[in-house]
Amino acid sequence: MKVSIAVDAMGGDDSPLKVLKGIDLFLQKEKNVKFFIFGNQDLINPIIKNFPLVSTSSTIIHTYDRISDNLSPLEAVKNGKNSSMWLALSALSEKQADVALSAGNTGALLVMSRLLLKTIAGVDKPALASLWPTFKGLTVVLDLGANIECGVKNLVDFCKLGSALFFSIFKKNNPKVALLNVGSEESKGSEILKKTLNELKEKKNFFEFSGFIEGNNIKDGNVDVVVTDGFSGNIALKTAEGTAKYITSLVKDRFLKTFYSKLIYLLSFKIFKSLKNDLDPRKYNGGIFLGLTSPVVKSHGGTDYIGFYYSIKLCYDIINGNLQTQLEKNFKG
Amino acid sequence: MKVSIAVDAMGGDDSPLKVLKGIDLFLQKEKNVKFFIFGNQDLINPIIKNFPLVSTSSTIIHTYDRISDNLSPLEAVKNGKNSSMWLALSALSEKQADVALSAGNTGALLVMSRLLLKTIAGVDKPALASLWPTFKGLTVVLDLGANIECGVKNLVDFCKLGSALFFSIFKKNNPKVALLNVGSEESKGSEILKKTLNELKEKKNFFEFSGFIEGNNIKDGNVDVVVTDGFSGNIALKTAEGTAKYITSLVKDRFLKTFYSKLIYLLSFKIFKSLKNDLDPRKYNGGIFLGLTSPVVKSHGGTDYIGFYYSIKLCYDIINGNLQTQLEKNFKG
């Protein structure tokens, strides 16, 4: 069976070009996939002519409407029923595709997904997850902003959602799951976190519960899944982004400062290239909206075609890893 | 008038040695200060013999008791009434000193401070603030963990506390203050944040209110003060720490990998030294507990004498900058 991906071709900067180039790059490496591309044919067709691989592996569903970034989720839903985003999600809800992908307006995508796709039995609130590079590999972190306020039940659900995602990609049994907190001692944190801790300690789960984890230890990679509410998760994600940008800019500035430092920079070109590759945020591009009957992947709006390629790869990996089967199993257990 | 600092000499790793070495380093640069040093004289006296500057500028108040790091705040308060931490804070509450400084147990220090020092009229909850390096200088961020749950009134107070701190150090009028949120649009975030936004927009303040700010923009340095609840602030602080450590380790590893890269590393020794200096967390060591009748400074427990020196410098700067006068002014207005 081919993996089938419904793509909103009109979301984010420089679309549909980056979307189509990303699809082409993916098809060069993996043939076992077909695409439903939603968007403006007047813009798509002239580009796609130059990408024969994309032409033969995809169906274009034309619409002039697109969801712009400055639209509120409410406006988007109200006026966007013929948009490329809505249509891509509709195709998913009708099981014409296995997963939907968009680089567009995050708020609109989350609200439309919830409207068009049912939640899995047992899940109250779906969550947005992504993979963070650590000293030891990749760690799933959620929720990254779908739910600003979360109760005990939500956080327990997120543990199940996140561990299913981790298992589907890495096939490691009993992934280690921890709750993000201001300290690792059991006395620390809000009442909700303390209650969640107690609930998780008592239950036998598909995952191994590792208690509380602090923000500075996420990057250690000693746990596979880090769970938090959407507010803190979003703050953590973006603060990490800002810090990474700050440090890499500082390093770059320093090496481009004098004639001597520029010379050193040239001599260490290969080292910097490999560093840049390791720290390339495009490689980890893609948030996964978990807990619905089908997964929806959100690409960063500002990424380029290589970043978009990685979000396609993420779609492919979770479908190949039977994410939905694993999710349903976690919520039945 | 000399600045008078009450120092808990027994907190954190490698104390009292690092504390006394830090004081010595500070006295080499600044004479207009005197220290009250609280701790075990059997450990302090043999060290202080080698630091004549410290001997002449300080009074030692002996006690064998110290607050260990694994004590809960409750236990610390119950059994620690003769500890170096408690006695240092008592000296502050009795106005024998202008500011207290400890590298010990954070939870105990906060609870003891609240017990021994009154809050300024108008302040419900004091907050923990620190200075973050940004692209443009330093930004005050608070609360970093003193208050896990915060209401509208608390967040408004934190804006006043943070802007008073910023003004006292940098003497810049109308500091720009923003609330940390998951988006910069006014529709984003919790109900508490939206209400706080409305309240701040309406009021005329000593500071300039800049709306919401996202985690990735803190490092841009476009605002002078970033306000959030203690949970998110702590997560942001520690996630930034972890990210910085991750990236600098990666850079270091890469340059120490091969013979060639080690050679490059040697050739670029000066560049790396200046980078290391810029990114040195010891230079920003010190959280300030704001909103009490006197300020209390918390040094990182794991820092060395140079880090401790910087926390002494912070004590000196805020007293010299008339922090308390500014705080009271902000809460009267």
XYZ file of C-alpha atoms in Angstrom:
666
model
C 0.000 0.000 0.000
C 1.251 3.415 -0.930
C 1.288 6.114 1.755
C -1.183 8.786 0.739
C -0.596 12.411 1.788
C -3.074 15.309 1.440
C -1.006 18.472 1.032
C -2.159 22.070 1.413
C 0.085 23.597 -1.264
C -0.731 27.229 -0.420
C 0.448 27.616 3.212
C 3.556 29.432 4.462
C 6.145 31.595 2.730
C 7.069 30.975 -0.896
C 4.272 28.461 -1.550
C 3.349 26.583 -3.688
C 6.959 26.539 -5.009
C 8.570 25.216 -1.832
C 5.809 22.636 -1.394
C 6.264 21.239 -4.909
C 10.069 21.280 -4.693
C 9.831 19.494 -1.346
C 7.566 16.837 -2.819
C 9.958 16.390 -5.757
C 12.921 15.933 -3.410
C 10.995 13.353 -1.409
C 9.944 11.413 -4.512
C 13.575 11.222 -5.609
C 14.254 9.141 -2.512
C 10.982 7.318 -1.934
C 8.515 6.109 -4.540
C 6.001 4.396 -2.281
C 3.849 7.475 -1.791
C 1.163 9.455 -3.576
C 0.128 13.067 -3.063
C -3.165 14.925 -3.239
C -2.152 18.527 -3.808
C -4.717 21.199 -2.883
C -4.305 24.713 -4.231
C -4.399 27.200 -7.071
C -3.767 25.386 -10.393
C -2.780 28.654 -12.100
C 0.214 28.785 -9.779
C 0.812 25.046 -9.422
C 0.686 23.886 -13.058
C 3.469 26.126 -14.426
C 5.795 24.896 -11.664
C 4.853 21.241 -11.796
C 5.762 21.080 -15.490
C 9.380 21.129 -14.394
C 8.892 18.304 -11.909
C 7.805 15.197 -13.831
C 8.138 13.027 -10.718
C 5.566 15.186 -8.940
C 3.225 15.161 -11.955
C 3.100 11.377 -12.144
C 2.706 10.783 -8.407
C 0.067 13.321 -7.564
C -3.463 14.525 -8.166
C -4.112 18.254 -8.121
C -7.368 19.478 -6.622
C -7.883 23.054 -7.657
C -9.158 25.904 -5.514
C -8.463 29.634 -5.584
C -9.144 30.041 -1.847
C -6.378 29.999 0.687
C -6.143 30.720 4.422
C -3.855 33.689 5.031
C -1.649 33.867 8.109
C -3.326 36.864 9.701
C -6.795 35.255 9.770
C -8.129 34.261 13.198
C -9.141 30.584 13.472
C -12.769 31.690 13.738
C -12.643 33.760 10.525
C -10.731 30.961 8.809
C -13.426 28.422 9.619
C -16.247 30.807 8.791
C -14.987 31.847 5.378
C -12.520 29.119 4.480
C -14.718 26.149 3.563
C -13.348 26.190 0.043
C -9.718 26.808 1.013
C -6.836 24.482 0.174
C -6.377 23.815 3.893
C -9.992 22.883 4.540
C -10.162 20.703 1.425
C -6.960 18.840 2.333
C -8.342 18.102 5.805
C -11.698 17.066 4.289
C -9.929 14.532 2.073
C -8.286 13.167 5.213
C -11.568 12.975 7.097
C -13.052 11.062 4.149
C -10.143 8.603 4.340
C -8.888 9.500 0.877
C -5.510 10.134 2.502
C -3.578 8.780 5.500
C -2.243 12.099 6.753
C -2.616 15.813 5.944
C 0.217 18.346 5.747
C 0.188 22.161 5.744
C 2.690 24.994 6.264
C -0.159 27.461 6.788
C -1.842 29.286 9.691
C -1.361 27.090 12.789
C -4.439 28.217 14.706
C -6.683 27.689 11.688
C -5.179 24.263 11.018
C -5.773 23.099 14.600
C -9.353 24.361 14.741
C -10.243 22.979 11.297
C -8.648 19.635 12.173
C -10.744 19.377 15.313
C -13.875 20.263 13.366
C -13.304 17.845 10.517
C -11.658 14.916 12.298
C -13.079 13.129 15.323
C -10.927 12.487 18.393
C -9.904 8.912 19.169
C -12.125 7.309 21.816
C -10.775 8.347 25.206
C -8.999 11.520 24.104
C -10.486 14.819 25.326
C -7.994 17.211 23.780
C -5.607 16.464 20.921
C -2.055 17.832 21.313
C 0.714 19.210 19.136
C 3.990 17.261 19.374
C 7.408 17.507 17.800
C 10.776 15.776 17.904
C 13.627 17.601 19.664
C 17.265 16.717 19.031
C 19.100 15.823 22.261
C 22.537 14.519 23.274
C 21.210 10.983 22.801
C 18.874 11.195 19.804
C 15.336 12.516 19.502
C 12.777 13.218 22.220
C 9.053 13.779 21.693
C 7.801 16.979 23.373
C 4.118 17.888 23.719
C 1.852 19.889 23.970
C 3.482 22.732 22.048
C 0.563 25.121 22.035
C -2.702 23.437 21.066
C -4.112 23.626 24.605
C -3.265 26.628 26.750
C -4.913 25.196 29.839
C -4.735 21.506 30.710
C -6.147 19.336 33.485
C -4.901 16.048 34.941
C -6.781 13.959 32.373
C -5.278 15.961 29.488
C -1.720 15.536 30.757
C -2.222 11.812 31.278
C -3.613 11.614 27.727
C -0.585 13.495 26.387
C 1.681 10.841 27.944
C -0.198 8.172 25.994
C -0.213 10.226 22.787
C 3.476 11.065 23.000
C 4.590 7.540 23.806
C 2.563 6.167 20.868
C 4.298 8.656 18.581
C 7.713 7.715 19.932
C 7.003 4.000 19.549
C 5.660 4.343 16.030
C 8.844 6.058 14.848
C 11.569 4.344 16.901
C 9.977 0.980 17.747
C 11.352 1.102 21.272
C 9.128 -0.595 23.828
C 8.191 1.148 27.067
C 9.341 4.624 26.161
C 10.308 6.754 29.156
C 7.862 9.583 29.786
C 8.368 12.553 32.132
C 6.331 15.612 33.121
C 7.979 19.012 32.712
C 8.176 20.855 36.042
C 10.118 23.493 37.964
C 11.908 20.805 39.992
C 12.326 17.040 39.995
C 11.160 16.550 43.603
C 7.600 15.266 44.031
C 6.674 18.252 46.198
C 7.323 20.705 43.339
C 4.845 22.294 40.943
C 1.150 23.001 40.640
C -1.623 20.919 42.191
C -2.509 19.634 38.729
C 1.039 18.364 38.204
C 1.132 16.681 41.620
C -2.185 14.941 40.944
C -1.016 13.894 37.476
C 2.150 12.457 39.016
C 0.137 10.385 41.484
C -2.185 9.113 38.797
C 0.697 8.110 36.530
C 2.586 6.386 39.347
C -0.391 4.206 40.151
C -1.366 3.158 36.641
C 0.254 0.441 34.609
C 0.891 1.893 31.205
C 2.341 1.158 27.834
C 5.123 3.576 28.794
C 7.546 3.854 31.707
C 6.826 6.881 33.861
C 9.957 8.756 34.976
C 8.448 11.467 37.188
C 9.250 15.163 36.836
C 11.916 16.641 34.586
C 13.327 20.202 34.560
C 13.752 22.338 31.446
C 17.552 22.111 31.466
C 17.396 18.305 31.332
C 15.244 17.915 28.213
C 18.348 18.102 26.001
C 20.069 15.320 28.000
C 17.860 12.845 26.167
C 17.398 10.572 29.173
C 13.655 10.441 28.597
C 11.875 9.698 25.318
C 8.778 11.821 25.857
C 8.374 15.128 27.737
C 4.808 16.178 28.568
C 3.571 19.647 29.508
C 0.615 21.965 28.939
C 0.455 23.913 25.676
C 1.446 27.200 27.288
C 4.703 26.029 28.873
C 5.472 23.810 25.902
C 5.192 26.707 23.504
C 7.336 28.920 25.766
C 9.977 26.161 26.050
C 10.032 25.513 22.283
C 10.358 29.152 21.325
C 12.833 30.041 24.081
C 15.026 27.160 22.917
C 14.745 28.461 19.343
C 15.688 31.993 20.408
C 18.637 30.769 22.462
C 19.963 28.614 19.609
C 19.726 31.566 17.227
C 21.481 33.838 19.725
C 24.439 31.509 20.227
C 24.925 30.536 16.592
C 24.787 34.228 15.574
C 27.385 35.069 18.198
C 29.725 32.335 16.929
C 29.255 33.418 13.324
C 29.795 37.134 14.086
C 32.982 36.375 15.943
C 34.439 34.337 13.087
C 33.553 36.971 10.496
C 35.022 39.845 12.503
C 38.673 40.152 11.448
C 40.790 39.084 8.518
C 42.457 36.472 10.707
C 39.168 35.068 12.023
C 37.770 34.879 8.479
C 40.850 32.901 7.457
C 40.282 30.493 10.328
C 36.653 30.252 9.288
C 37.718 29.224 5.780
C 40.152 26.665 7.150
C 37.430 25.196 9.359
C 34.783 25.291 6.651
C 34.116 21.539 6.857
C 33.761 21.615 10.632
C 31.291 24.469 10.481
C 29.406 22.783 7.687
C 28.946 19.635 9.732
C 27.942 21.704 12.773
C 25.438 23.657 10.710
C 24.026 20.392 9.439
C 23.619 19.021 12.963
C 21.934 22.176 14.190
C 19.808 22.676 11.067
C 16.256 23.272 12.352
C 14.851 22.183 8.982
C 15.745 18.577 9.849
C 13.293 18.645 12.736
C 10.599 20.591 10.928
C 7.095 19.377 11.610
C 4.650 19.379 14.473
C 2.225 16.464 14.655
C -1.341 17.019 15.795
C -2.053 13.846 17.775
C -5.248 12.327 19.139
C -7.524 12.623 16.117
C -8.671 9.712 13.960
C -5.934 10.690 11.495
C -2.739 12.657 12.081
C -2.204 16.172 10.776
C 1.315 17.532 10.302
C 2.135 21.234 10.551
C 5.259 22.448 8.771
C 6.910 25.682 9.883
C 5.578 28.481 7.663
C 8.972 30.102 7.249
C 10.899 26.995 6.239
C 12.131 26.339 2.687
C 11.661 23.291 0.439
C 14.224 21.269 2.383
C 12.344 21.900 5.612
C 9.143 20.993 3.822
C 10.800 17.789 2.583
C 11.485 16.818 6.206
C 7.864 17.382 7.166
C 6.834 15.065 4.299
C 9.314 12.506 5.628
C 7.701 12.830 9.046
C 4.261 12.160 7.509
C 5.677 9.120 5.752
C 7.412 7.784 8.877
C 4.390 8.004 11.168
C 2.094 6.318 8.650
C 4.659 3.614 7.963
C 5.084 3.175 11.714
C 1.332 2.653 12.187
C 0.922 5.620 14.492
C -2.877 5.429 14.571
C -2.921 1.726 15.491
C -0.507 2.431 18.319
C -2.555 5.411 19.521
C -5.746 3.383 19.653
C -3.927 0.598 21.488
C -2.639 3.071 24.105
C -6.129 4.361 24.784
C -7.730 0.939 24.945
C -5.166 -0.419 27.432
C 27.652 55.484 52.898
C 29.155 52.072 52.425
C 26.980 49.362 50.866
C 26.423 46.686 53.484
C 25.898 43.065 52.419
C 24.778 40.183 54.669
C 26.295 37.008 53.224
C 25.330 33.428 53.979
C 28.810 31.896 53.652
C 27.670 28.272 53.867
C 25.346 27.830 50.829
C 26.107 26.035 47.564
C 29.027 23.878 46.453
C 32.517 24.513 47.768
C 31.456 27.017 50.410
C 32.691 28.923 52.378
C 35.840 28.976 50.166
C 34.136 30.285 47.030
C 32.197 32.863 49.033
C 35.336 34.271 50.650
C 37.327 34.213 47.405
C 34.429 35.983 45.673
C 34.355 38.662 48.374
C 38.133 39.110 48.083
C 37.893 39.554 44.306
C 35.153 42.118 44.736
C 37.095 44.087 47.356
C 40.069 44.270 45.000
C 37.873 46.339 42.673
C 35.539 48.169 45.021
C 36.272 49.379 48.535
C 32.986 51.095 49.302
C 31.356 48.019 50.813
C 31.306 46.045 54.035
C 30.293 42.448 54.607
C 28.576 40.589 57.410
C 29.617 36.996 56.917
C 27.413 34.340 58.519
C 28.755 30.816 58.987
C 31.046 28.348 60.697
C 34.112 30.188 62.042
C 36.106 26.923 62.244
C 35.901 26.772 58.449
C 35.936 30.512 57.735
C 38.850 31.674 59.907
C 41.576 29.444 58.425
C 40.630 30.661 54.925
C 40.187 34.320 55.765
C 43.740 34.480 57.120
C 44.908 34.427 53.504
C 42.574 37.237 52.484
C 43.531 40.367 54.438
C 41.144 42.518 52.386
C 38.245 40.355 53.515
C 39.374 40.404 57.139
C 39.445 44.175 57.319
C 36.151 44.748 55.519
C 33.948 42.209 57.212
C 32.449 41.013 60.450
C 32.045 37.293 60.980
C 28.955 36.075 62.800
C 29.540 32.514 63.867
C 27.047 29.654 63.708
C 27.513 25.912 63.195
C 24.060 25.480 61.626
C 23.561 25.525 57.897
C 20.631 24.776 55.572
C 21.438 21.804 53.367
C 20.179 21.608 49.802
C 17.917 18.598 50.282
C 15.879 20.201 53.083
C 12.293 21.192 52.227
C 11.485 24.873 52.885
C 9.210 23.754 55.720
C 11.922 21.713 57.440
C 14.420 24.521 56.853
C 12.207 27.059 58.598
C 11.288 24.663 61.403
C 14.814 23.648 62.304
C 16.930 26.392 60.769
C 16.418 29.362 63.081
C 20.112 29.335 63.972
C 21.384 28.706 60.447
C 23.709 31.031 58.539
C 20.898 31.680 56.028
C 18.309 32.616 58.635
C 20.771 34.809 60.560
C 21.829 36.660 57.381
C 18.195 37.389 56.548
C 17.516 38.443 60.152
C 20.346 40.973 59.949
C 18.704 42.321 56.799
C 15.282 42.516 58.421
C 16.847 44.429 61.318
C 18.337 46.895 58.805
C 21.897 45.998 59.765
C 22.510 45.364 56.055
C 21.139 46.696 52.750
C 20.881 43.369 50.962
C 21.333 39.653 51.724
C 23.121 37.114 49.522
C 23.117 33.308 49.580
C 24.135 30.475 47.234
C 22.087 27.995 49.271
C 18.748 26.162 49.026
C 16.469 28.359 46.851
C 13.137 27.212 48.291
C 14.336 27.768 51.861
C 15.744 31.200 50.990
C 12.456 32.342 49.438
C 10.308 31.089 52.303
C 12.629 32.483 54.983
C 12.805 35.826 53.161
C 9.025 36.083 53.093
C 8.848 35.198 56.793
C 11.510 37.634 57.921
C 10.953 40.556 55.544
C 7.657 42.312 54.971
C 6.376 42.949 51.466
C 6.320 46.523 50.158
C 2.880 48.122 50.490
C 0.860 47.072 47.438
C 2.791 43.893 46.610
C 0.946 40.599 47.152
C 3.637 38.197 45.983
C 7.344 38.961 45.648
C 9.035 37.582 42.533
C 12.409 36.215 41.484
C 14.074 38.145 38.649
C 17.330 37.899 36.744
C 19.167 39.631 33.914
C 19.350 37.806 30.582
C 21.938 38.681 27.942
C 20.344 39.576 24.592
C 21.464 40.861 21.192
C 21.114 44.392 22.535
C 22.206 44.220 26.175
C 20.447 42.876 29.246
C 16.755 42.172 29.808
C 15.069 41.613 33.164
C 12.976 38.418 33.247
C 10.600 37.497 36.078
C 9.089 35.519 37.788
C 11.602 32.678 37.555
C 9.940 30.294 39.963
C 8.877 31.981 43.200
C 5.153 31.801 42.337
C 3.876 28.782 40.432
C 0.391 30.205 40.034
C -0.211 33.892 39.360
C -3.296 36.048 38.928
C -3.782 39.355 37.086
C -2.749 41.444 40.093
C 0.477 39.464 40.492
C 1.476 39.865 36.850
C 0.749 43.602 36.960
C 2.889 43.800 40.119
C 5.712 41.913 38.397
C 5.728 44.561 35.646
C 6.255 47.244 38.287
C 8.872 45.193 40.142
C 10.814 44.333 36.981
C 10.784 47.871 35.606
C 12.025 49.250 38.945
C 14.902 46.762 38.831
C 15.738 47.685 35.253
C 15.630 51.397 36.036
C 17.767 51.082 39.157
C 20.554 49.346 37.221
C 20.407 51.061 33.813
C 18.818 54.450 34.626
C 16.713 54.298 31.481
C 13.339 56.014 31.839
C 10.139 54.266 30.785
C 11.554 50.781 30.346
C 9.646 48.634 27.856
C 7.737 45.816 29.513
C 6.103 42.826 27.762
C 4.120 39.791 28.887
C 5.404 36.383 27.765
C 2.782 34.552 25.715
C 2.312 31.905 23.017
C 1.681 34.585 20.388
C 1.906 38.346 20.052
C -1.733 38.843 18.959
C -4.110 40.128 21.623
C -6.410 37.137 21.161
C -3.711 34.695 22.260
C -3.131 33.108 25.668
C -5.012 32.389 28.878
C -7.857 34.474 30.255
C -5.522 35.764 32.968
C -3.077 37.048 30.341
C -5.810 38.718 28.316
C -7.154 40.457 31.424
C -3.645 41.521 32.439
C -3.113 42.958 28.954
C -6.275 45.014 29.199
C -5.398 46.292 32.634
C -1.894 47.304 31.561
C -3.130 49.016 28.404
C -5.489 51.193 30.391
C -3.176 52.246 33.192
C -0.586 54.961 33.018
C 2.584 53.494 34.422
C 6.173 54.246 35.161
C 6.979 51.828 32.323
C 5.970 51.550 28.670
C 3.794 48.503 28.045
C 4.676 46.640 24.836
C 2.001 43.924 24.804
C 2.743 40.229 24.379
C 6.107 38.749 23.471
C 6.940 35.194 22.326
C 9.745 33.059 23.746
C 11.887 33.283 20.607
C 11.910 37.092 20.809
C 13.249 37.477 24.365
C 16.835 37.300 23.063
C 16.175 40.065 20.508
C 16.419 42.552 23.369
C 13.675 44.832 22.027
C 12.022 44.951 25.435
C 13.700 45.692 28.769
C 11.493 43.571 31.012
C 9.716 40.266 30.286
C 7.009 39.214 32.731
C 5.522 35.752 33.214
C 4.297 33.439 35.973
C 6.886 31.493 37.969
C 6.133 28.205 36.240
C 6.675 29.375 32.653
C 9.564 31.600 33.715
C 11.365 28.705 35.318
C 10.734 26.483 32.267
C 12.000 29.239 29.941
C 15.122 29.890 32.034
C 16.097 26.248 32.317
C 15.245 25.352 28.712
C 17.458 28.243 27.575
C 20.231 26.929 29.856
C 19.900 23.408 28.472
C 19.891 24.624 24.878
C 22.991 26.772 25.413
C 24.815 23.832 26.971
C 23.758 21.551 24.107
C 25.030 23.869 21.387
C 28.296 24.831 23.060
C 29.044 21.150 23.774
C 28.378 20.297 20.139
C 30.763 23.016 18.937
C 33.455 21.925 21.383
C 33.119 18.235 20.501
C 33.419 18.991 16.819
C 36.620 20.999 17.266
C 38.228 18.369 19.480
C 37.415 15.498 17.142
C 40.359 15.177 14.746
C 43.991 16.239 14.674
C 43.147 18.848 12.044
C 40.193 20.273 13.979
C 42.304 20.445 17.153
C 44.902 22.419 15.225
C 42.219 24.848 14.041
C 40.999 25.072 17.617
C 44.484 26.104 18.743
C 44.751 28.668 15.969
C 41.395 30.135 16.926
C 42.095 30.037 20.643
C 41.548 33.771 21.085
C 38.245 33.731 19.214
C 36.963 30.868 21.328
C 38.188 32.554 24.477
C 36.243 35.714 23.668
C 33.159 33.661 22.765
C 33.429 31.712 25.996
C 33.694 34.979 27.876
C 30.565 36.355 26.191
C 28.592 33.207 26.880
C 29.935 32.713 30.418
C 26.853 32.136 32.603
C 28.824 33.246 35.682
C 28.620 36.832 34.441
C 24.842 36.775 34.795
C 24.806 34.852 38.070
C 22.230 36.049 40.544
C 18.468 36.012 40.933
C 16.955 38.952 42.793
C 13.984 38.400 45.078
C 11.940 41.572 44.527
C 8.997 43.105 46.368
C 10.185 42.806 49.959
C 11.294 45.717 52.123
C 14.884 44.771 51.290
C 16.208 42.788 48.328
C 17.613 39.271 48.645
C 20.002 37.906 46.023
C 20.289 34.206 45.236
C 23.546 32.999 43.685
C 23.556 29.750 41.694
C 24.632 26.969 44.075
C 26.905 25.341 41.517
C 28.839 28.444 40.504
C 32.448 29.118 41.529
C 34.021 32.172 43.191
C 33.887 34.173 39.961
C 30.159 33.554 39.661
C 29.798 34.480 43.310
C 31.764 37.666 42.636
C 29.174 38.628 40.005
C 26.312 38.059 42.433
C 28.076 40.398 44.918
C 28.407 42.934 42.107
C 24.666 42.616 41.479
C 23.967 43.299 45.182
C 26.214 46.337 45.003
C 24.630 47.661 41.796
C 21.036 47.436 42.972
C 21.794 49.137 46.292
C 23.822 51.837 44.567
C 20.970 52.259 42.073
C 18.454 52.804 44.901
C 16.324 49.820 43.932
C 14.095 50.011 46.998
C 13.301 53.711 46.506
C 12.371 53.004 42.910
C 10.221 50.019 43.910
C 8.290 52.034 46.459
C 7.818 54.825 43.923
C 6.403 52.361 41.383
C 3.862 51.061 43.859
C 2.817 54.476 45.089
C 2.194 55.844 41.584
